[in-house]
Coordinates of C-alpha atoms in Angstrom, one line a residue:
M1251 CA 0.0 0.0 0.0
S1252 CA 2.9 2.4 0.7
S1253 CA 5.2 3.2 -2.0
R1254 CA 8.2 2.9 0.4
T1255 CA 8.7 0.6 3.3
T1256 CA 10.6 1.0 6.5
T1257 CA 11.6 -1.5 9.2
G1258 CA 10.7 -0.7 12.9
T1259 CA 13.4 0.4 15.4
G1260 CA 12.5 -2.3 17.8
I1261 CA 12.1 0.4 20.5
R1262 CA 8.9 0.4 22.5
L1263 CA 7.6 2.2 25.6
H1264 CA 8.0 0.0 28.6
A1265 CA 4.6 -1.4 29.6
P1266 CA 3.0 -4.5 30.8
A1267 CA 2.2 -7.3 28.2
P1268 CA -1.2 -6.8 26.7
G1269 CA -3.8 -8.6 28.9
W1270 CA -6.7 -8.5 26.4
S1271 CA -7.1 -8.0 22.7
I1272 CA -9.9 -7.3 20.2
E1273 CA -10.1 -7.8 16.5
A1274 CA -11.0 -5.2 13.7
D1275 CA -10.2 -4.3 10.1
V1276 CA -9.2 -0.8 10.9
V1277 CA -8.3 1.0 14.1
V1278 CA -8.5 4.8 14.1
V1279 CA -6.6 6.6 16.8
G1280 CA -8.0 10.0 17.6
S1281 CA -11.6 11.5 17.8
G1282 CA -11.1 14.9 16.0
V1283 CA -12.5 15.6 12.5
A1284 CA -9.8 13.6 10.7
G1285 CA -10.2 10.5 12.8
L1286 CA -14.0 10.4 12.9
T1287 CA -14.4 11.2 9.3
T1288 CA -12.1 8.3 8.5
A1289 CA -14.0 6.0 10.8
L1290 CA -17.4 6.9 9.2
R1291 CA -16.1 6.3 5.7
C1292 CA -14.5 3.0 6.5
A1293 CA -17.6 1.8 8.5
A1294 CA -19.9 2.8 5.6
A1295 CA -17.9 0.6 3.3
G1296 CA -18.5 -2.4 5.7
L1297 CA -15.2 -2.6 7.4
E1298 CA -15.1 -3.4 11.1
T1299 CA -13.7 -0.1 12.5
V1300 CA -12.7 0.7 16.1
V1301 CA -12.1 4.2 17.3
V1302 CA -9.6 4.7 20.1
T1303 CA -9.5 8.1 21.9
K1304 CA -7.4 9.4 24.7
A1305 CA -10.2 11.2 26.5
R1306 CA -13.9 11.1 25.9
L1307 CA -15.1 10.8 22.3
E1308 CA -16.3 14.4 22.2
E1309 CA -13.1 15.7 23.7
G1310 CA -10.9 15.5 20.5
S1311 CA -8.8 18.6 19.6
T1312 CA -11.4 19.7 16.9
R1313 CA -13.8 21.0 19.5
W1314 CA -11.4 23.7 20.4
A1315 CA -11.1 25.2 17.0
Q1316 CA -12.9 28.6 17.0
G1317 CA -12.4 30.4 13.7
G1318 CA -13.9 28.0 11.1
I1319 CA -13.1 25.9 8.1
A1320 CA -11.7 27.5 4.9
A1321 CA -13.0 26.5 1.5
A1322 CA -13.8 28.4 -1.8
L1323 CA -17.5 28.4 -1.2
G1324 CA -18.3 32.0 -1.8
D1325 CA -19.3 34.0 -4.9
G1326 CA -16.1 35.0 -6.9
D1327 CA -13.9 32.8 -4.9
T1328 CA -12.2 29.9 -6.6
P1329 CA -9.9 27.0 -5.5
E1330 CA -7.0 28.7 -7.5
Q1331 CA -7.3 31.8 -5.3
H1332 CA -7.3 29.6 -2.2
L1333 CA -4.3 27.7 -3.5
D1334 CA -2.3 31.0 -4.1
D1335 CA -3.0 32.2 -0.5
T1336 CA -2.0 28.8 0.9
L1337 CA 1.1 28.7 -1.1
V1338 CA 2.1 32.2 0.1
A1339 CA 1.5 31.4 3.7
G1340 CA 3.6 28.2 3.3
A1341 CA 6.8 30.2 2.5
G1342 CA 7.9 28.1 -0.4
L1343 CA 7.7 24.6 1.2
C1344 CA 4.2 23.6 0.4
D1345 CA 3.8 20.6 -1.9
E1346 CA 1.6 22.4 -4.7
D1347 CA 0.0 19.0 -5.8
A1348 CA -1.1 18.3 -2.2
V1349 CA -2.5 21.9 -1.8
R1350 CA -4.4 21.5 -5.1
L1351 CA -5.9 18.4 -3.8
L1352 CA -7.0 20.3 -0.7
V1353 CA -8.6 23.3 -2.3
T1354 CA -10.2 21.4 -5.2
E1355 CA -11.7 18.6 -3.1
G1356 CA -12.4 20.8 -0.1
P1357 CA -15.6 22.5 -1.0
D1358 CA -17.4 19.2 -1.7
A1359 CA -15.9 17.7 1.5
V1360 CA -17.5 20.5 3.5
R1361 CA -20.8 19.9 1.8
R1362 CA -20.7 16.2 2.8
L1363 CA -19.8 17.4 6.4
I1364 CA -23.1 19.5 6.2
T1365 CA -25.0 16.4 5.1
T1366 CA -23.5 14.6 8.1
G1367 CA -25.2 17.1 10.3
A1368 CA -22.9 20.0 10.9
Q1369 CA -24.8 23.3 10.9
F1370 CA -22.8 26.4 9.9
D1371 CA -24.1 30.0 10.5
T1372 CA -26.1 31.3 7.6
D1373 CA -27.2 34.8 6.4
D1374 CA -30.7 36.0 6.0
S1375 CA -30.9 34.4 2.6
G1376 CA -29.9 31.0 4.1
E1377 CA -26.4 31.0 2.4
I1378 CA -23.4 30.1 4.4
E1379 CA -22.0 33.1 6.3
L1380 CA -18.3 33.5 5.4
T1381 CA -15.7 35.5 7.3
R1382 CA -12.0 36.3 6.6
E1383 CA -8.9 35.4 8.5
G1384 CA -5.2 36.1 8.3
G1385 CA -3.5 35.4 5.0
H1386 CA -6.8 35.1 3.1
H1387 CA -7.6 37.6 0.4
R1388 CA -11.3 36.6 0.4
R1389 CA -13.9 35.8 2.8
R1390 CA -13.9 32.0 2.8
I1391 CA -14.1 30.9 6.4
A1392 CA -17.4 29.1 7.2
H1393 CA -18.1 29.2 11.0
A1394 CA -20.8 27.8 13.4
G1395 CA -22.2 29.2 16.7
G1396 CA -20.2 32.5 16.0
D1397 CA -16.9 31.2 17.3
A1398 CA -17.7 27.6 18.2
T1399 CA -17.1 25.9 14.8
G1400 CA -15.0 23.1 16.1
A1401 CA -17.6 22.2 18.8
E1402 CA -20.4 22.0 16.2
I1403 CA -18.3 19.8 13.9
S1404 CA -17.3 17.6 16.8
R1405 CA -21.0 17.3 17.9
A1406 CA -22.1 16.4 14.3
L1407 CA -19.4 13.8 13.8
N1408 CA -19.8 12.3 17.3
D1409 CA -23.6 11.9 16.8
A1410 CA -22.9 10.2 13.4
V1411 CA -20.3 7.8 14.8
R1412 CA -22.8 6.8 17.6
D1413 CA -25.7 6.5 15.1
A1414 CA -23.5 4.3 12.9
G1415 CA -22.7 2.0 15.8
I1416 CA -19.0 2.3 15.4
R1417 CA -17.1 0.7 18.4
T1418 CA -15.2 3.3 20.5
I1419 CA -12.7 2.8 23.3
E1420 CA -12.4 5.9 25.3
N1421 CA -9.8 7.1 27.9
A1422 CA -7.1 5.1 26.1
L1423 CA -3.5 6.0 25.4
V1424 CA -2.1 4.2 22.5
L1425 CA 1.4 2.9 23.3
D1426 CA 3.0 1.4 20.2
L1427 CA 2.4 -0.1 16.8
L1428 CA 2.1 -3.8 16.5
T1429 CA 3.6 -5.5 13.3
D1430 CA 3.6 -9.0 11.9
A1431 CA 6.7 -11.0 11.0
E1432 CA 7.1 -9.0 7.6
G1433 CA 7.0 -5.6 9.3
R1434 CA 3.5 -4.7 8.2
T1435 CA 1.1 -2.9 10.6
A1436 CA -1.0 -5.4 12.5
G1437 CA -2.7 -3.1 15.2
V1438 CA -1.7 -1.2 18.3
S1439 CA -1.1 -1.8 21.9
L1440 CA -2.9 0.7 24.4
H1441 CA -3.7 1.3 27.9
V1442 CA -7.3 1.8 29.0
M1443 CA -8.5 3.5 32.2
G1444 CA -11.8 2.5 33.5
E1445 CA -13.2 0.5 30.6
G1446 CA -14.3 -2.4 32.7
Q1447 CA -13.4 -5.5 30.9
H1448 CA -10.9 -3.6 28.7
D1449 CA -9.1 -2.0 31.7
G1450 CA -5.3 -1.8 31.6
V1451 CA -2.9 -2.7 28.8
G1452 CA -4.3 -4.6 25.8
A1453 CA -4.3 -4.7 22.1
V1454 CA -6.5 -3.9 19.1
H1455 CA -5.4 -6.2 16.2
A1456 CA -6.2 -4.6 12.8
R1457 CA -5.0 -4.7 9.1
A1458 CA -4.8 -0.9 9.0
V1459 CA -3.9 1.8 11.6
V1460 CA -4.9 5.4 11.2
L1461 CA -3.1 8.0 13.5
A1462 CA -5.2 11.1 14.0
T1463 CA -3.8 12.0 17.3
G1464 CA -3.6 15.8 17.0
G1465 CA -0.7 17.9 18.0
M1466 CA 2.2 18.2 20.3
G1467 CA 1.6 21.6 21.8
Q1468 CA 2.3 20.4 25.4
V1469 CA 6.0 20.2 24.5
F1470 CA 5.8 24.0 25.4
S1471 CA 4.9 25.6 28.6
A1472 CA 2.0 27.8 27.1
T1473 CA -0.1 26.4 24.5
T1474 CA -3.6 26.5 23.0
N1475 CA -3.7 22.7 22.8
P1476 CA -5.5 20.5 25.5
S1477 CA -3.5 18.6 28.1
V1478 CA -3.7 15.4 26.1
S1479 CA -1.7 16.8 23.1
T1480 CA 1.6 15.3 24.1
G1481 CA 2.9 14.1 20.6
D1482 CA 2.0 10.6 21.2
G1483 CA 1.2 9.9 17.6
V1484 CA 4.6 11.3 16.3
A1485 CA 6.4 9.3 19.0
L1486 CA 4.7 6.1 18.2
A1487 CA 5.4 6.5 14.4
L1488 CA 9.0 7.3 15.1
R1489 CA 9.5 4.2 17.2
A1490 CA 7.8 2.3 14.5
G1491 CA 10.3 3.4 11.8
A1492 CA 8.3 6.1 10.0
E1493 CA 9.6 9.3 8.7
I1494 CA 8.9 12.6 10.5
S1495 CA 9.1 15.9 8.5
D1496 CA 9.0 19.6 9.0
V1497 CA 8.5 19.5 12.8
E1498 CA 10.6 22.7 13.3
F1499 CA 7.6 24.6 11.9
V1500 CA 5.5 25.0 15.0
Q1501 CA 3.0 27.7 14.5
F1502 CA 2.6 30.1 17.6
H1503 CA -0.8 31.7 17.5
P1504 CA -0.4 35.5 17.7
T1505 CA -3.4 36.2 19.9
V1506 CA -3.7 34.1 23.0
L1507 CA -5.2 35.6 26.1
F1508 CA -2.3 36.6 28.3
L1509 CA -2.8 35.1 31.8
G1510 CA 0.7 36.1 33.2
A1511 CA 4.3 35.3 32.6
D1512 CA 4.1 32.2 34.8
A1513 CA 1.0 30.7 33.3
E1514 CA 1.4 27.1 32.1
G1515 CA -0.6 24.6 30.2
Q1516 CA -3.6 25.3 27.9
Q1517 CA -4.3 29.0 27.4
P1518 CA -7.5 30.6 26.0
L1519 CA -7.4 31.3 22.2
V1520 CA -8.6 34.6 20.9
S1521 CA -9.5 33.6 17.3
E1522 CA -8.1 35.1 14.3
A1523 CA -11.6 35.7 13.2
V1524 CA -11.7 38.6 15.7
R1525 CA -9.0 40.4 13.7
G1526 CA -10.9 39.2 10.5
E1527 CA -13.9 41.3 11.7
G1528 CA -11.9 44.4 12.2
A1529 CA -10.1 44.2 15.6
H1530 CA -6.7 46.0 15.7
L1531 CA -3.4 45.0 17.4
V1532 CA -2.0 47.9 19.6
D1533 CA 0.7 48.5 22.1
A1534 CA 0.2 50.0 25.5
D1535 CA 0.1 53.4 23.8
G1536 CA -2.6 52.4 21.4
V1537 CA -0.2 52.4 18.4
R1538 CA -1.2 49.9 15.7
F1539 CA 2.3 48.4 15.1
M1540 CA 1.4 46.0 12.4
V1541 CA 0.5 48.7 9.9
G1542 CA 3.4 49.0 7.5
Q1543 CA 4.8 45.7 8.3
H1544 CA 2.7 43.8 5.9
E1545 CA 0.1 44.7 3.2
L1546 CA -2.6 42.9 5.2
A1547 CA -1.5 44.4 8.6
E1548 CA -3.2 42.5 11.4
L1549 CA -4.4 40.0 8.9
A1550 CA -1.0 38.9 7.7
P1551 CA -0.2 35.2 7.9
R1552 CA 0.2 34.1 11.5
D1553 CA 4.0 33.8 11.4
I1554 CA 4.3 37.5 10.5
V1555 CA 1.9 38.7 13.1
A1556 CA 3.5 36.5 15.8
K1557 CA 6.9 37.9 15.0
G1558 CA 5.5 41.5 14.8
I1559 CA 4.0 41.1 18.4
T1560 CA 7.1 39.5 19.7
R1561 CA 9.4 42.2 18.2
R1562 CA 7.2 45.0 19.8
M1563 CA 7.3 43.2 23.1
L1564 CA 11.1 43.0 23.0
E1565 CA 11.3 46.7 21.9
Q1566 CA 9.3 47.9 24.8
G1567 CA 10.2 45.3 27.4
A1568 CA 6.5 44.3 27.6
E1569 CA 5.0 40.9 28.5
H1570 CA 2.0 41.4 26.0
M1571 CA 0.4 43.5 23.4
Y1572 CA -3.3 44.2 23.2
L1573 CA -6.2 43.3 20.8
D1574 CA -8.6 46.1 20.6
A1575 CA -12.2 45.4 19.4
R1576 CA -14.1 47.8 21.6
H1577 CA -15.7 49.2 18.6
F1578 CA -17.6 45.9 18.0
G1579 CA -20.0 46.8 20.7
A1580 CA -21.7 44.4 23.1
E1581 CA -24.2 43.0 20.5
M1582 CA -21.6 41.9 18.1
W1583 CA -19.4 40.4 20.8
E1584 CA -22.4 38.4 22.2
H1585 CA -23.6 37.2 18.7
R1586 CA -20.4 36.7 16.9
F1587 CA -17.9 35.7 19.5
P1588 CA -19.7 34.4 22.6
T1589 CA -17.1 31.8 23.5
I1590 CA -14.2 34.3 23.4
L1591 CA -16.3 36.9 25.4
A1592 CA -17.2 34.3 28.0
A1593 CA -13.5 33.2 28.4
C1594 CA -12.2 36.8 28.7
R1595 CA -14.8 37.7 31.2
A1596 CA -14.0 34.6 33.2
H1597 CA -10.4 35.9 33.5
G1598 CA -11.5 39.5 34.4
I1599 CA -11.3 41.1 31.1
D1600 CA -14.4 42.7 29.3
P1601 CA -13.5 43.1 25.6
V1602 CA -16.5 45.2 25.0
T1603 CA -15.1 48.0 27.3
E1604 CA -11.2 47.2 27.2
P1605 CA -8.5 45.9 25.0
I1606 CA -7.5 42.2 25.5
P1607 CA -4.0 41.5 26.6
V1608 CA -2.5 38.9 24.1
A1609 CA 0.8 37.2 23.4
P1610 CA 1.8 34.3 21.1
A1611 CA 1.6 30.7 22.4
A1612 CA 2.3 27.3 20.8
H1613 CA -0.6 26.4 18.6
Y1614 CA -0.2 24.1 15.6
A1615 CA 2.4 21.7 14.3
S1616 CA 2.7 22.2 10.5
G1617 CA 5.0 19.1 10.4
G1618 CA 4.6 15.6 11.6
I1619 CA 4.4 12.1 10.2
R1620 CA 5.3 12.2 6.5
T1621 CA 2.6 10.9 4.3
D1622 CA 1.9 10.6 0.7
S1623 CA -1.4 11.9 -1.1
H1624 CA -3.4 9.0 0.4
G1625 CA -2.2 9.4 3.9
R1626 CA 0.1 6.4 3.7
T1627 CA 3.3 6.6 5.8
T1628 CA 6.6 4.8 5.1
V1629 CA 5.4 2.0 7.3
P1630 CA 3.1 -0.4 5.4
G1631 CA -0.4 -0.3 6.7
L1632 CA 0.2 2.9 8.9
Y1633 CA -1.7 6.0 7.9
A1634 CA -1.8 9.5 9.4
C1635 CA -4.0 12.5 9.0
G1636 CA -4.9 15.8 10.7
E1637 CA -2.5 17.6 12.7
V1638 CA -0.1 14.6 13.4
A1639 CA 0.5 14.3 9.6
C1640 CA 2.8 16.2 7.3
T1641 CA 0.9 16.0 4.0
G1642 CA 2.9 18.8 2.4
V1643 CA -0.2 21.1 2.6
H1644 CA 1.0 23.6 5.2
G1645 CA 4.7 24.0 4.2
A1646 CA 6.5 26.3 6.7
N1647 CA 3.4 27.8 8.0
R1648 CA -0.3 26.8 8.1
L1649 CA -2.9 29.2 6.4
A1650 CA -5.5 30.0 8.9
S1651 CA -8.5 27.6 9.0
N1652 CA -6.9 25.2 6.5
S1653 CA -6.5 22.4 9.4
L1654 CA -10.1 21.3 9.6
L1655 CA -10.3 21.2 5.8
E1656 CA -7.1 19.1 5.6
G1657 CA -8.6 16.7 8.1
L1658 CA -11.7 16.3 6.1
V1659 CA -10.1 15.9 2.7
Y1660 CA -7.2 13.6 3.6
S1661 CA -9.2 11.5 5.9
E1662 CA -11.6 10.8 3.0
R1663 CA -8.6 9.9 0.8
I1664 CA -7.2 7.5 3.4
A1665 CA -10.6 5.8 3.6
A1666 CA -10.8 5.5 -0.1
D1667 CA -7.4 3.9 -0.2
I1668 CA -8.1 1.4 2.8
T1669 CA -11.5 0.3 1.3
S1670 CA -9.9 -0.2 -2.1
G1671 CA -8.5 -3.5 -0.7
L1672 CA -7.0 -4.6 2.6
P1673 CA -4.5 -7.4 2.6
S1674 CA -5.0 -10.5 4.6
A1675 CA -4.3 -10.1 8.4
G1676 CA -0.9 -11.0 9.7
A1677 CA -0.4 -12.3 13.1
P1678 CA 1.2 -9.7 15.4
V1679 CA 4.7 -10.4 16.6
P1680 CA 4.4 -10.7 20.4
V1681 CA 5.1 -7.5 22.3
P1682 CA 8.5 -8.0 24.1
H1683 CA 8.4 -7.5 27.9
P1684 CA 11.9 -7.7 29.3
D1685 CA 12.6 -7.7 33.0
V1686 CA 14.9 -4.7 32.4
P1687 CA 13.6 -2.4 29.8
G1688 CA 16.0 -1.1 27.1
H1689 CA 14.3 2.1 26.8
P1690 CA 13.7 4.0 30.1
L1691 CA 10.6 5.9 31.0
L1692 CA 10.9 9.4 32.4
P1693 CA 9.2 10.4 35.6
A1694 CA 6.0 12.3 35.4
E1695 CA 7.6 15.7 36.6
A1696 CA 10.0 15.6 33.7
R1697 CA 7.1 16.8 31.6
F1698 CA 7.5 20.3 33.2
A1699 CA 11.2 20.5 32.8
I1700 CA 10.9 19.7 29.0
Q1701 CA 8.3 22.4 28.7
R1702 CA 10.5 25.0 30.3
I1703 CA 13.5 23.9 28.2
M1704 CA 11.6 24.0 24.9
T1705 CA 9.8 27.4 25.7
E1706 CA 13.2 29.0 26.5
G1707 CA 15.3 27.5 23.8
A1708 CA 13.0 26.6 20.9
G1709 CA 10.0 28.9 21.3
V1710 CA 9.0 31.8 18.9
I1711 CA 12.7 33.2 18.7
R1712 CA 15.5 30.6 18.2
S1713 CA 19.2 30.9 17.8
A1714 CA 22.2 28.5 17.5
S1715 CA 23.0 29.2 21.2
S1716 CA 19.4 28.7 22.4
L1717 CA 18.9 25.5 20.6
E1718 CA 22.3 24.1 21.6
K1719 CA 21.4 24.6 25.3
A1720 CA 18.0 23.1 24.8
A1721 CA 19.6 20.0 23.1
E1722 CA 22.0 19.6 25.9
Q1723 CA 19.4 19.9 28.6
I1724 CA 17.1 17.5 26.8
E1725 CA 20.0 15.0 26.4
A1726 CA 20.7 15.4 30.1
I1727 CA 17.3 14.3 31.0
H1728 CA 17.5 11.3 28.7
A1729 CA 21.0 10.5 29.9
A1730 CA 20.0 10.5 33.6
A1731 CA 17.1 8.1 33.0
R1732 CA 19.5 5.8 31.1
G1733 CA 22.1 6.1 33.7
A1734 CA 19.6 5.1 36.4
L1735 CA 18.6 2.2 34.3
A1736 CA 22.2 1.1 33.8
E1737 CA 23.1 1.6 37.5
N1738 CA 20.2 -0.4 39.1
G1739 CA 18.0 -1.5 36.4
K1740 CA 15.2 0.6 37.4
T1741 CA 13.0 3.1 35.4
A1742 CA 9.9 5.1 36.2
E1743 CA 6.8 3.1 36.8
P1744 CA 4.7 2.6 33.6
G1745 CA 1.7 4.8 33.7
V1746 CA -0.1 7.5 31.6
D1747 CA 2.1 10.3 33.1
T1748 CA 5.4 8.6 32.5
W1749 CA 4.4 7.5 29.0
E1750 CA 3.4 11.1 28.2
S1751 CA 6.7 12.5 29.6
T1752 CA 8.6 10.0 27.5
N1753 CA 6.8 10.9 24.3
L1754 CA 7.3 14.6 25.0
L1755 CA 11.0 14.1 25.3
C1756 CA 10.9 12.1 22.0
V1757 CA 9.3 14.9 20.0
A1758 CA 11.4 17.5 21.7
R1759 CA 14.6 15.8 20.5
V1760 CA 13.3 15.6 17.0
L1761 CA 12.1 19.3 17.1
V1762 CA 15.3 20.8 18.3
T1763 CA 17.4 18.6 16.0
A1764 CA 15.5 19.9 13.0
A1765 CA 15.5 23.5 14.2
R1766 CA 19.2 23.4 14.7
R1767 CA 19.8 22.1 11.2
R1768 CA 17.6 24.8 9.5
E1769 CA 19.9 27.8 9.5
E1770 CA 17.5 30.4 8.1
T1771 CA 14.2 32.1 8.9
R1772 CA 11.2 30.8 7.2
G1773 CA 7.6 30.7 7.9
C1774 CA 7.0 30.0 11.7
H1775 CA 10.7 29.1 12.3
W1776 CA 12.5 32.2 13.3
R1777 CA 16.3 32.1 13.7
E1778 CA 17.6 35.5 15.0
D1779 CA 21.0 34.4 14.1
H1780 CA 19.9 33.6 10.5
A1781 CA 17.4 36.4 10.0
D1782 CA 16.8 35.8 6.3
R1783 CA 15.1 33.1 4.2
D1784 CA 17.5 31.2 2.2
D1785 CA 16.0 29.5 -0.8
E1786 CA 19.3 28.4 -2.3
R1787 CA 20.2 26.2 0.6
W1788 CA 17.0 25.5 2.6
R1789 CA 14.0 25.3 0.2
R1790 CA 13.9 21.7 1.3
H1791 CA 12.5 19.5 4.0
I1792 CA 14.1 18.1 6.9
V1793 CA 13.2 14.5 7.5
V1794 CA 14.1 12.5 10.8
T1795 CA 14.0 8.9 11.5
L1796 CA 15.0 6.9 14.6
N1797 CA 17.8 4.4 14.7
P1798 CA 17.6 1.1 16.7
D1799 CA 20.5 2.6 18.9
R1800 CA 18.1 5.6 19.5
T1801 CA 20.1 8.1 17.7
L1802 CA 18.4 10.3 15.1
A1803 CA 19.1 10.0 11.4
V1804 CA 18.4 13.2 9.5
H1805 CA 18.2 13.9 5.7
T1806 CA 17.0 16.7 3.6
T1807 CA 14.8 16.4 0.6
E1808 CA 13.3 18.8 -2.0
T1809 CA 10.0 16.8 -2.1
A1810 CA 7.4 17.1 0.6
Q1811 CA 6.1 13.6 0.0
F1812 CA 7.9 10.4 -0.3
P1813 CA 9.8 8.8 -2.0
P1814 CA 12.4 11.4 -1.2
T1815 CA 15.4 12.8 -3.1
T1816 CA 18.1 12.6 -0.6
A1817 CA 20.6 15.3 -0.4
T1818 CA 22.4 14.7 2.8
Q1819 CA 22.0 12.2 5.5
E1820 CA 23.5 12.2 9.0
Q1821 CA 23.2 10.3 12.2
L1822 CA 23.1 12.3 15.4

């Protein structure tokens, strides 16, 4: 099924051997728009499909999306115009064929979502009401509930999954990929909390595995991502032998409600749609500092706005800037942005009467598990879609509201590929469970140390010195765990907190490695010691794999999708 195959690393998370198992044709990991759409399409084709989700079914990352879903649905808009805006935002690293698939298949995918039950806001004539966000030259963002688009899409898909009778396993952390004797996907191991007969570590045996696990925002101290976004899908795929691409491109959302310099964890998002409706970014003196920095001012692509805010903060020694939308008035705030209004007021800010303090925070991973145009990874039978995947659509910086559309379009392509013909099931190779694990788990508290290291060294602004320090500190954490294992044969106790910390360290290592390699500023990767974009050297993708000895192998390629044209390869 994949045009390229890779053998696994043999590295797994230390966990008890599976004590139970169930059988399926397809297992989908994740309950956002990408995962549930895949599951619905596979089940409709008659395949036995199981959805595994880390929390409750309705708590996937999609529910947090405020702004909307981008598609050329309005009069005068075209897929070609949408393509142009996407390519500009991606700063020279988008795969144009992948983007063309997105924008041409996107409008019909949105219409199918509507037939599934999603209800978008409409105008007086009954037409879908469209707004505009950063980087878009047209109003093409469909929204629901004003600023609750993700919640509405999640509701519709959850209802459809339940109505279809698709089996779901909730409160389950997927641990590792299972493979057969030939190295092909044979399911996943997972840990379930509180599922009765399926409590504890078990396995889902399946002929295809679809990873739709969302992002890795929790690798930073402040993020818009929920607490479950710990990079589990990327870490699993890396251990399985898959290629990871473009993870240095982490989009920091420019306007996140500032809760204080010491605030950690998930922070309230102030949607880009607020700026799309006319809000202004200002400093403490009321100066609109984005004017003159870009033709679209506050509606420039997110990387440009995040950099503009950060620069102004550094210039003025300020902890935040302000988003001023007082001119909206109470009625517009209550009708168009009720969720944001409530969040601001809950934290003592009334945007009707005062500017909102905002600062950038980690928001979206433009890179991830490298896939082809059908969502296939370099591991046979393993697919990826949504934020966990790198399809080539986003390049160096995601265009606003393209993520929900990507989840829709590429999940349907995955389902079409799977339903075109699954191979016969292969027996999974037993999961090894040595008395002394070869891959130590990190203690739960390592999570906070990793977040601080990444925020300080690999955040909005990066440099050779900051990244080198981050790399040294990350390796010190890893070395300490391995040293304790070598000295007394002990590792942290297996459990959700220790597995998450270990996964976070894994993605942190890859991110810092790629960011150190890319000696330029492009998209949402900002190197203050290499301030310019360098197309001659760096209009290429950085691809990372994991060696069996736990070192990272890095190569660069000019193509976003595999098979790559390898230019350089190095083991770190």
